[in-house]
Amino acid sequence: MIELYVLLAAMIVAALVAIEIKDLLAAAVALGIVGFSVAIMFILLQAPDLAIVQVVVETLTVVFFAAVILRTTNSDTTIAGRFRHELIFPTVMYVTFGLVFLVLVGRALAGLPEFGNPTMLVAREYIALGLERTGAANVVAAVILDFRGYDTLGEATVLFTAVIGVLTLMRRAGRRELTSENRN
Amino acid sequence: MIPYFACILLVLIGLYAVVTKRNIVRIIIGFSLVEYAINLFFALVGFKREGIPPIITELGQSRSNFVDPLPQALVLTAIVIGLATTALMLALAMRIYEKYRTFDITEIRRLRG
């Protein structure tokens, strides 16, 4: 599993670059490095479906970021060397929350099974009955489309709501707006 | 346990960007980082040593060494929704830039009204 650790390290470094580099386009590319490392890690974790989806989604994410940045500006004017007073409160809140979060995560991870040894209480039944009940050779497909079909329906609702939001925001100016502009 | 902590670290890095950065695009990048970390965490929880992908390739095959398919099924839809919400945030950021000519959230607050 040495590849997994190398990729995790690469992912952390790319994430730090993404949030600190001055050029926004470079930050988007660094975000792409994080996403593609996650995709390769999905392959190592024996999740080919996730890897396929992650590669497609990550490509689209970087394209969206690049489209927005190229149409606006790629220089981040907010990164300044000098100390800023507005940053005190967020930083204090972040450190406080981070410490509480770490304590809670430490307690939660103690209750999880060791890495590489899942309990699979629910999944055991899906694996045993997936092919017979649903006819799907891929157990993941059997779970999302059959055993947990209502989950997928709800998530599809969220997906299309977000798409409607994007279309509403990106549409061209309405007819009324156009005519009033023409008059002026 | 080390992969789990790497995921937690990525969540904290993304949260740091969301809380302390003032550039809208960088805040969106922070949200995406948190999302990747959560997705990866689920895949890590379902991993089994010496496991194979949960796909039945021949009848009567032994299914005892499949990795956990449930977290994978949950993450599969979450990835796609992550793309849609990121696109929504980017569309909002672009409209904000068209109106205020800046990505700086403190400037946007000053220009209100």
Coordinates of N, CA and C in Angstrom, one line a residue, chain A residues 1 4-5 8 11-12 15-24 27-28 31 34-35 38 41-42 44-50 53-54 57-58 60-61 64-65 67-69 71-73 75-80 84 86-87 90-91 93-94 97-98 101-102 105-106 109 112-120 122-123 126-132 136-140 143-144 148 151-152 155-156 158-159 161-163 165-166 169-172, chain B residues 1-95 97-98 101-107 109-110:
Chain A
M1 N 0.8 -1.2 0.0 CA 0.0 0.0 0.0 C 0.9 1.3 0.0
L4 N -0.5 4.2 -1.9 CA -1.6 5.0 -1.3 C -1.0 6.1 -0.4
Y5 N 0.1 5.8 0.3 CA 0.7 6.8 1.2 C 1.3 7.9 0.4
L8 N -1.4 10.1 -0.9 CA -2.0 10.9 0.2 C -1.1 12.1 0.4
M11 N -1.4 14.5 -2.4 CA -2.7 15.2 -2.3 C -2.6 16.4 -1.3
I12 N -2.0 16.1 -0.1 CA -1.9 17.2 0.9 C -1.1 18.3 0.4
A15 N -3.0 20.3 -2.1 CA -4.1 21.1 -1.4 C -3.5 22.4 -0.8
L16 N -2.3 22.2 -0.2 CA -1.7 23.4 0.4 C -1.3 24.4 -0.7
V17 N -0.8 23.9 -1.8 CA -0.5 24.8 -3.0 C -1.8 25.5 -3.4
A18 N -2.9 24.7 -3.5 CA -4.2 25.3 -4.1 C -4.7 26.4 -3.2
I19 N -4.5 26.4 -1.9 CA -5.0 27.5 -1.1 C -4.0 28.6 -0.9
E20 N -2.8 28.4 -1.2 CA -1.8 29.5 -0.9 C -1.2 30.2 -2.1
I21 N -1.3 29.5 -3.3 CA -0.6 30.1 -4.5 C -1.4 31.4 -4.9
K22 N -0.6 32.4 -5.5 CA -1.2 33.6 -5.8 C -2.1 33.6 -7.0
D23 N -1.7 32.9 -8.0 CA -2.4 32.9 -9.3 C -3.6 31.9 -9.2
L24 N -4.8 32.4 -9.4 CA -6.0 31.6 -9.3 C -6.1 30.4 -10.2
A27 N -4.1 27.7 -8.9 CA -4.8 27.1 -7.8 C -5.8 26.1 -8.3
A28 N -6.5 26.4 -9.4 CA -7.5 25.5 -10.0 C -6.7 24.2 -10.5
L31 N -5.9 22.1 -7.6 CA -7.2 21.4 -7.2 C -7.4 20.2 -8.0
V34 N -5.2 17.4 -6.8 CA -5.9 16.7 -5.7 C -6.9 15.7 -6.2
G35 N -7.8 16.2 -7.1 CA -8.9 15.4 -7.5 C -8.4 14.1 -8.3
V38 N -7.1 11.6 -5.9 CA -8.2 10.9 -5.3 C -8.7 9.8 -6.2
M41 N -6.4 7.0 -6.1 CA -6.6 6.3 -4.9 C -7.8 5.4 -4.9
F42 N -8.9 5.8 -5.6 CA -10.1 5.0 -5.7 C -9.8 3.7 -6.4
L44 N -6.8 2.2 -6.3 CA -6.1 1.4 -5.4 C -7.0 0.8 -4.3
L45 N -8.1 1.5 -4.0 CA -9.0 1.1 -3.0 C -10.1 0.1 -3.5
Q46 N -9.9 -0.4 -4.8 CA -10.8 -1.3 -5.4 C -12.1 -0.8 -5.7
A47 N -12.2 0.5 -6.1 CA -13.5 1.1 -6.4 C -13.5 1.7 -7.8
P48 N -13.6 0.8 -8.8 CA -13.4 1.3 -10.2 C -14.6 2.2 -10.6
D49 N -15.8 2.0 -10.1 CA -16.9 2.9 -10.5 C -16.6 4.3 -10.0
L50 N -16.1 4.4 -8.8 CA -15.8 5.8 -8.2 C -14.7 6.4 -9.0
V53 N -16.1 7.9 -12.3 CA -16.8 9.1 -12.1 C -15.9 10.2 -11.7
Q54 N -15.0 9.9 -10.8 CA -14.1 11.0 -10.3 C -13.3 11.6 -11.4
V57 N -15.7 13.9 -13.4 CA -16.1 15.0 -12.6 C -14.9 16.0 -12.4
E58 N -13.7 15.5 -12.2 CA -12.6 16.3 -11.9 C -12.2 17.1 -13.1
L60 N -14.3 18.1 -15.5 CA -15.3 19.1 -15.6 C -15.1 20.2 -14.6
T61 N -14.7 19.8 -13.4 CA -14.5 20.9 -12.3 C -13.4 21.8 -12.8
F64 N -14.6 24.1 -15.5 CA -15.5 25.1 -15.0 C -14.7 26.2 -14.3
F65 N -13.7 25.8 -13.4 CA -12.9 26.8 -12.8 C -12.1 27.7 -13.8
A67 N -12.9 28.2 -16.9 CA -13.8 29.1 -17.7 C -14.1 30.4 -16.9
V68 N -14.4 30.2 -15.6 CA -14.8 31.3 -14.7 C -13.6 32.3 -14.6
I69 N -12.4 31.7 -14.3 CA -11.2 32.5 -14.0 C -10.8 33.2 -15.3
R71 N -12.7 34.2 -17.7 CA -13.6 35.3 -18.0 C -13.5 36.5 -17.0
T72 N -12.9 36.2 -15.9 CA -12.9 37.3 -14.8 C -11.4 37.7 -14.6
T73 N -10.8 37.3 -13.6 CA -9.4 37.7 -13.4 C -8.7 36.5 -12.7
S75 N -5.7 37.1 -11.0 CA -4.8 37.5 -9.9 C -5.6 37.7 -8.6
D76 N -5.0 37.1 -7.5 CA -5.7 37.2 -6.3 C -5.2 38.4 -5.5
T77 N -6.0 39.5 -5.4 CA -5.5 40.7 -4.8 C -5.6 40.6 -3.3
T78 N -6.2 39.6 -2.7 CA -6.4 39.5 -1.3 C -5.2 39.0 -0.5
I79 N -4.3 38.3 -1.3 CA -3.1 37.8 -0.5 C -2.1 38.9 -0.4
A80 N -2.0 39.4 0.8 CA -1.1 40.5 1.1 C -0.1 40.0 2.2
R84 N -3.4 41.5 8.9 CA -4.7 42.1 8.8 C -5.5 41.8 10.0
E86 N -8.7 41.9 10.4 CA -10.0 41.2 10.1 C -9.7 39.7 10.3
L87 N -8.5 39.3 10.1 CA -8.2 37.8 10.1 C -8.1 37.2 11.6
P90 N -11.5 35.1 12.5 CA -11.7 33.8 11.8 C -10.6 32.8 12.3
T91 N -9.3 33.3 12.4 CA -8.3 32.4 12.8 C -8.5 31.8 14.2
M93 N -11.4 31.5 15.7 CA -12.5 30.5 15.6 C -12.0 29.2 14.9
Y94 N -11.2 29.3 13.9 CA -10.7 28.2 13.2 C -9.9 27.3 14.1
F97 N -12.3 25.6 16.7 CA -13.1 24.6 16.1 C -12.2 23.4 15.7
G98 N -11.0 23.7 15.2 CA -10.1 22.6 14.8 C -9.7 21.7 15.9
F101 N -12.8 19.7 16.9 CA -13.0 18.7 15.8 C -12.0 17.5 16.0
L102 N -10.7 17.9 16.2 CA -9.7 16.8 16.3 C -10.0 15.9 17.5
V105 N -12.9 13.8 16.5 CA -12.5 12.8 15.4 C -11.7 11.7 16.0
G106 N -10.8 12.0 17.0 CA -10.0 11.0 17.7 C -10.8 10.0 18.4
L109 N -12.7 7.9 15.6 CA -11.8 6.9 14.9 C -11.5 5.7 15.8
L112 N -14.0 3.2 15.1 CA -14.1 2.6 13.8 C -13.2 1.3 13.8
P113 N -13.6 0.3 12.9 CA -12.7 -0.8 12.7 C -11.3 -0.4 12.1
E114 N -10.3 -1.2 12.3 CA -9.0 -0.9 11.8 C -9.0 -0.8 10.3
F115 N -8.1 0.1 9.7 CA -8.1 0.3 8.3 C -7.8 -1.0 7.5
G116 N -8.6 -1.3 6.5 CA -8.5 -2.5 5.7 C -9.2 -3.7 6.3
N117 N -10.1 -3.4 7.2 CA -10.8 -4.6 7.9 C -12.3 -4.1 8.2
P118 N -13.1 -3.8 7.2 CA -14.5 -3.3 7.5 C -15.4 -4.4 8.1
T119 N -16.4 -3.9 8.8 CA -17.3 -4.9 9.5 C -18.3 -5.4 8.4
M120 N -18.8 -4.5 7.5 CA -19.7 -4.9 6.4 C -21.0 -5.6 6.9
V122 N -24.2 -4.5 6.9 CA -25.3 -4.3 5.9 C -24.9 -4.9 4.6
A123 N -23.6 -4.6 4.2 CA -23.2 -5.0 2.9 C -23.2 -6.5 2.6
Y126 N -26.2 -7.4 0.9 CA -26.3 -6.9 -0.5 C -25.4 -7.8 -1.4
I127 N -24.2 -8.2 -0.9 CA -23.3 -9.0 -1.7 C -23.9 -10.4 -1.9
A128 N -24.5 -10.9 -0.9 CA -25.1 -12.3 -1.0 C -26.3 -12.3 -1.9
L129 N -27.1 -11.3 -1.8 CA -28.4 -11.3 -2.6 C -28.5 -10.4 -3.8
G130 N -27.4 -9.6 -4.0 CA -27.4 -8.6 -5.1 C -27.8 -9.2 -6.4
L131 N -27.0 -10.3 -6.8 CA -27.2 -10.8 -8.2 C -28.6 -11.5 -8.3
E132 N -29.0 -12.2 -7.3 CA -30.3 -12.9 -7.3 C -31.5 -12.0 -7.3
A136 N -28.1 -7.5 -11.2 CA -26.9 -6.7 -11.5 C -25.7 -7.4 -11.0
A137 N -24.7 -7.5 -11.9 CA -23.4 -8.2 -11.5 C -22.6 -7.2 -10.7
N138 N -22.7 -5.9 -10.9 CA -22.0 -5.0 -10.1 C -22.8 -4.6 -8.9
V139 N -22.2 -5.0 -7.7 CA -23.0 -4.8 -6.5 C -23.3 -3.3 -6.2
V140 N -22.3 -2.5 -6.6 CA -22.5 -1.0 -6.3 C -23.7 -0.5 -7.1
V143 N -26.8 -1.6 -5.4 CA -27.2 -0.8 -4.2 C -27.8 0.5 -4.6
I144 N -27.1 1.3 -5.6 CA -27.7 2.6 -5.8 C -29.0 2.6 -6.6
R148 N -31.1 0.9 -2.5 CA -31.2 2.3 -2.0 C -31.7 3.2 -3.1
D151 N -32.8 6.7 -2.0 CA -31.7 7.6 -1.8 C -31.2 8.3 -3.1
T152 N -31.1 7.5 -4.1 CA -30.6 8.0 -5.4 C -31.6 9.0 -6.0
E155 N -31.1 12.2 -4.2 CA -29.8 12.9 -4.6 C -30.0 13.4 -6.1
A156 N -30.7 12.7 -6.9 CA -31.0 13.2 -8.3 C -31.8 14.6 -8.2
V158 N -31.5 16.8 -5.7 CA -30.5 17.8 -5.3 C -29.7 18.2 -6.6
L159 N -29.3 17.2 -7.4 CA -28.5 17.4 -8.5 C -29.2 18.4 -9.5
T161 N -31.8 20.3 -8.9 CA -32.0 21.6 -8.4 C -30.8 22.5 -8.6
A162 N -29.6 21.9 -8.3 CA -28.4 22.7 -8.5 C -28.2 23.1 -10.0
V163 N -28.6 22.2 -10.9 CA -28.5 22.5 -12.3 C -29.4 23.6 -12.7
G165 N -30.4 26.0 -10.7 CA -29.8 27.2 -10.2 C -28.7 27.7 -11.1
V166 N -27.8 26.8 -11.7 CA -26.8 27.2 -12.6 C -27.4 27.9 -13.8
L169 N -28.8 31.3 -13.2 CA -27.7 32.3 -13.0 C -27.0 32.7 -14.3
M170 N -26.8 31.6 -15.2 CA -26.0 31.9 -16.3 C -26.8 32.3 -17.6
R171 N -28.2 32.4 -17.5 CA -29.0 32.6 -18.7 C -28.7 34.1 -19.2
R172 N -28.9 34.3 -20.4 CA -28.7 35.6 -21.0 C -29.8 36.5 -20.4
Chain B
M1 N -4.6 3.5 10.3 CA -5.1 4.7 10.8 C -4.6 5.9 10.1
I2 N -3.3 5.8 9.5 CA -2.7 7.0 8.9 C -3.5 7.6 7.8
P3 N -4.1 6.7 6.9 CA -4.9 7.3 5.8 C -6.1 8.1 6.3
Y4 N -6.7 7.6 7.4 CA -7.8 8.4 8.0 C -7.4 9.8 8.4
F5 N -6.2 9.8 9.1 CA -5.7 11.1 9.5 C -5.3 12.1 8.4
A6 N -4.9 11.5 7.3 CA -4.6 12.3 6.1 C -5.9 13.0 5.6
C7 N -7.0 12.2 5.6 CA -8.3 12.7 5.2 C -8.7 13.9 6.1
I8 N -8.5 13.7 7.5 CA -8.9 14.7 8.4 C -8.1 16.0 8.2
L9 N -6.8 15.8 7.9 CA -5.9 16.9 7.6 C -6.4 17.7 6.4
L10 N -6.9 16.9 5.3 CA -7.4 17.6 4.1 C -8.6 18.4 4.4
V11 N -9.5 17.8 5.3 CA -10.7 18.6 5.7 C -10.3 19.9 6.4
L12 N -9.3 19.8 7.3 CA -8.9 21.0 8.0 C -8.3 22.0 7.1
I13 N -7.5 21.5 6.1 CA -6.9 22.5 5.1 C -8.0 23.2 4.3
G14 N -9.0 22.4 3.9 CA -10.1 23.0 3.1 C -10.9 24.0 4.0
L15 N -11.1 23.6 5.3 CA -11.9 24.5 6.2 C -11.1 25.8 6.4
Y16 N -9.7 25.7 6.5 CA -8.9 26.9 6.7 C -9.1 27.8 5.5
A17 N -9.2 27.3 4.3 CA -9.4 28.2 3.2 C -10.8 28.8 3.2
V18 N -11.8 28.0 3.6 CA -13.2 28.6 3.7 C -13.3 29.7 4.7
V19 N -12.6 29.5 5.9 CA -12.8 30.4 7.0 C -12.0 31.7 6.8
T20 N -10.7 31.6 6.4 CA -9.8 32.7 6.5 C -9.5 33.4 5.2
K21 N -9.8 32.7 4.0 CA -9.5 33.4 2.8 C -10.6 34.4 2.4
R22 N -10.2 35.5 1.7 CA -11.2 36.5 1.3 C -11.5 36.5 -0.1
N23 N -10.9 35.6 -0.9 CA -11.2 35.5 -2.3 C -12.2 34.5 -2.6
I24 N -13.3 34.8 -3.3 CA -14.4 33.9 -3.4 C -14.0 32.6 -4.1
V25 N -13.2 32.7 -5.2 CA -12.8 31.5 -5.9 C -12.0 30.5 -4.9
R26 N -11.2 31.1 -4.1 CA -10.4 30.3 -3.2 C -11.3 29.6 -2.1
I27 N -12.4 30.3 -1.7 CA -13.3 29.7 -0.8 C -14.0 28.5 -1.4
I28 N -14.3 28.6 -2.7 CA -14.9 27.5 -3.5 C -14.0 26.3 -3.5
I29 N -12.7 26.7 -3.8 CA -11.6 25.6 -3.8 C -11.6 24.9 -2.5
G30 N -11.7 25.7 -1.4 CA -11.8 25.1 0.0 C -12.9 24.1 0.1
F31 N -14.1 24.5 -0.3 CA -15.3 23.6 -0.3 C -15.0 22.3 -1.0
S32 N -14.4 22.4 -2.2 CA -14.1 21.3 -3.0 C -13.1 20.3 -2.3
L33 N -12.1 20.9 -1.6 CA -11.2 20.1 -0.9 C -11.8 19.3 0.2
V34 N -12.7 20.0 0.9 CA -13.5 19.2 2.0 C -14.3 18.1 1.4
E35 N -14.9 18.4 0.3 CA -15.7 17.3 -0.4 C -14.9 16.1 -0.8
Y36 N -13.7 16.4 -1.4 CA -12.9 15.3 -1.8 C -12.5 14.5 -0.6
A37 N -12.1 15.2 0.5 CA -11.7 14.5 1.7 C -12.7 13.5 2.2
I38 N -14.0 14.0 2.2 CA -15.1 13.2 2.8 C -15.3 12.0 1.8
N39 N -15.3 12.2 0.5 CA -15.5 11.1 -0.4 C -14.4 10.0 -0.2
L40 N -13.1 10.5 -0.1 CA -12.0 9.6 0.0 C -12.1 8.8 1.4
F41 N -12.6 9.5 2.4 CA -12.7 8.9 3.7 C -13.7 7.7 3.6
F42 N -14.8 7.9 2.9 CA -15.8 6.8 2.8 C -15.2 5.6 2.1
A43 N -14.4 5.9 1.0 CA -13.8 4.8 0.2 C -12.8 4.1 1.1
L44 N -12.1 4.8 1.9 CA -11.1 4.2 2.8 C -11.7 3.3 3.9
V45 N -12.9 3.8 4.4 CA -13.6 3.0 5.4 C -14.0 1.6 4.8
G46 N -14.4 1.6 3.5 CA -14.9 0.4 3.0 C -13.9 -0.5 2.4
F47 N -12.6 -0.1 2.5 CA -11.5 -0.9 1.9 C -11.2 -2.1 2.8
K48 N -10.9 -3.2 2.0 CA -10.6 -4.5 2.7 C -9.2 -4.9 2.1
R49 N -8.3 -5.3 3.0 CA -7.0 -5.8 2.6 C -7.2 -7.1 1.7
E50 N -6.4 -7.1 0.6 CA -6.5 -8.3 -0.3 C -7.9 -8.3 -1.0
G51 N -8.7 -7.2 -0.9 CA -10.0 -7.2 -1.5 C -10.0 -7.1 -3.0
I52 N -11.2 -7.4 -3.6 CA -11.3 -7.1 -5.0 C -12.6 -6.3 -5.2
P53 N -12.7 -5.6 -6.4 CA -13.9 -4.8 -6.6 C -15.2 -5.6 -6.5
P54 N -16.3 -5.0 -6.0 CA -17.5 -5.8 -5.7 C -18.3 -6.0 -7.0
I55 N -17.7 -6.7 -8.0 CA -18.3 -7.0 -9.3 C -18.2 -8.5 -9.5
I56 N -19.4 -9.1 -9.7 CA -19.4 -10.6 -9.9 C -19.1 -10.8 -11.4
T57 N -17.9 -11.5 -11.6 CA -17.5 -11.8 -12.9 C -17.9 -13.2 -13.4
E58 N -18.1 -14.1 -12.5 CA -18.6 -15.4 -13.0 C -19.5 -16.0 -12.0
L59 N -20.4 -16.8 -12.4 CA -21.4 -17.5 -11.5 C -20.7 -18.4 -10.6
G60 N -21.1 -18.4 -9.3 CA -20.5 -19.3 -8.3 C -19.2 -18.9 -7.8
Q61 N -18.8 -17.6 -8.1 CA -17.6 -17.0 -7.7 C -17.7 -16.8 -6.2
S62 N -16.5 -17.0 -5.4 CA -16.5 -16.6 -4.0 C -16.6 -15.1 -3.8
R63 N -17.6 -14.7 -3.0 CA -17.8 -13.2 -2.8 C -17.3 -12.8 -1.4
S64 N -16.4 -13.6 -0.8 CA -16.1 -13.3 0.6 C -15.0 -12.2 0.6
N65 N -14.2 -12.0 -0.5 CA -13.2 -11.0 -0.4 C -13.5 -9.7 -1.2
F66 N -14.8 -9.5 -1.4 CA -15.3 -8.2 -2.0 C -15.0 -7.1 -1.0
V67 N -14.6 -5.9 -1.5 CA -14.6 -4.7 -0.6 C -16.0 -4.3 -0.3
D68 N -16.2 -3.4 0.7 CA -17.6 -3.0 1.1 C -18.2 -2.1 0.0
P69 N -19.3 -2.6 -0.6 CA -19.9 -1.8 -1.7 C -20.8 -0.6 -1.2
L70 N -21.2 -0.7 0.0 CA -22.1 0.4 0.5 C -21.6 1.8 0.5
P71 N -20.3 2.0 1.1 CA -19.8 3.3 1.0 C -19.5 3.8 -0.4
Q72 N -19.1 2.9 -1.3 CA -18.9 3.2 -2.7 C -20.2 3.7 -3.3
A73 N -21.3 3.0 -3.0 CA -22.6 3.5 -3.6 C -23.0 4.8 -3.1
L74 N -22.7 5.1 -1.8 CA -23.1 6.4 -1.2 C -22.2 7.5 -1.9
V75 N -20.9 7.2 -2.1 CA -20.0 8.3 -2.6 C -20.3 8.6 -4.1
L76 N -20.7 7.5 -4.8 CA -20.9 7.7 -6.3 C -21.8 8.8 -6.6
T77 N -22.9 8.9 -5.9 CA -23.9 10.1 -6.2 C -23.3 11.3 -5.6
A78 N -22.6 11.2 -4.4 CA -22.1 12.4 -3.8 C -21.1 13.2 -4.6
I79 N -20.3 12.4 -5.4 CA -19.3 13.0 -6.3 C -20.0 13.9 -7.3
V80 N -21.1 13.3 -7.9 CA -21.7 14.1 -9.0 C -22.4 15.3 -8.4
I81 N -23.1 15.2 -7.3 CA -23.7 16.3 -6.6 C -22.7 17.4 -6.3
G82 N -21.4 16.9 -5.9 CA -20.4 17.9 -5.6 C -20.1 18.7 -6.8
L83 N -20.0 18.1 -8.0 CA -19.8 18.9 -9.2 C -20.9 19.9 -9.5
A84 N -22.1 19.5 -9.2 CA -23.3 20.4 -9.5 C -23.2 21.6 -8.5
T85 N -22.9 21.4 -7.3 CA -22.9 22.5 -6.3 C -21.7 23.4 -6.6
T86 N -20.6 22.8 -7.0 CA -19.4 23.6 -7.3 C -19.7 24.5 -8.5
A87 N -20.4 24.0 -9.5 CA -20.8 24.8 -10.7 C -21.7 25.9 -10.2
L88 N -22.7 25.6 -9.3 CA -23.6 26.6 -8.8 C -22.8 27.8 -8.1
M89 N -21.8 27.4 -7.2 CA -21.1 28.4 -6.6 C -20.2 29.2 -7.5
L90 N -19.7 28.5 -8.6 CA -18.9 29.3 -9.5 C -19.7 30.3 -10.4
A91 N -21.0 29.8 -10.7 CA -21.9 30.7 -11.4 C -22.2 32.0 -10.6
L92 N -22.4 31.7 -9.3 CA -22.7 32.9 -8.4 C -21.5 33.8 -8.3
A93 N -20.3 33.2 -8.2 CA -19.0 34.0 -8.1 C -18.9 34.8 -9.4
M94 N -19.2 34.2 -10.5 CA -19.0 35.0 -11.8 C -20.0 36.2 -11.8
R95 N -21.3 36.0 -11.4 CA -22.2 37.1 -11.4 C -21.8 38.2 -10.4
Y97 N -18.7 38.9 -9.6 CA -17.6 39.6 -10.3 C -18.2 40.6 -11.3
E98 N -19.2 40.2 -12.1 CA -19.7 41.1 -13.1 C -20.3 42.3 -12.4
R101 N -16.9 43.8 -9.9 CA -15.5 43.8 -10.5 C -14.5 43.4 -9.5
T102 N -14.8 42.5 -8.5 CA -13.8 42.0 -7.6 C -14.2 40.7 -7.0
F103 N -13.3 39.9 -6.6 CA -13.6 38.6 -5.9 C -13.4 38.8 -4.4
D104 N -13.0 40.0 -3.9 CA -12.7 40.2 -2.5 C -13.9 40.4 -1.7
I105 N -14.2 39.4 -0.8 CA -15.5 39.5 -0.1 C -15.6 40.8 0.8
T106 N -14.5 41.3 1.3 CA -14.6 42.5 2.1 C -14.9 43.7 1.3
E107 N -14.4 43.8 0.0 CA -14.8 44.8 -0.9 C -16.3 44.8 -1.2
R109 N -18.7 43.6 0.5 CA -19.5 44.1 1.7 C -19.5 45.6 1.7
R110 N -18.3 46.3 1.3 CA -18.3 47.7 1.4 C -19.1 48.4 0.3

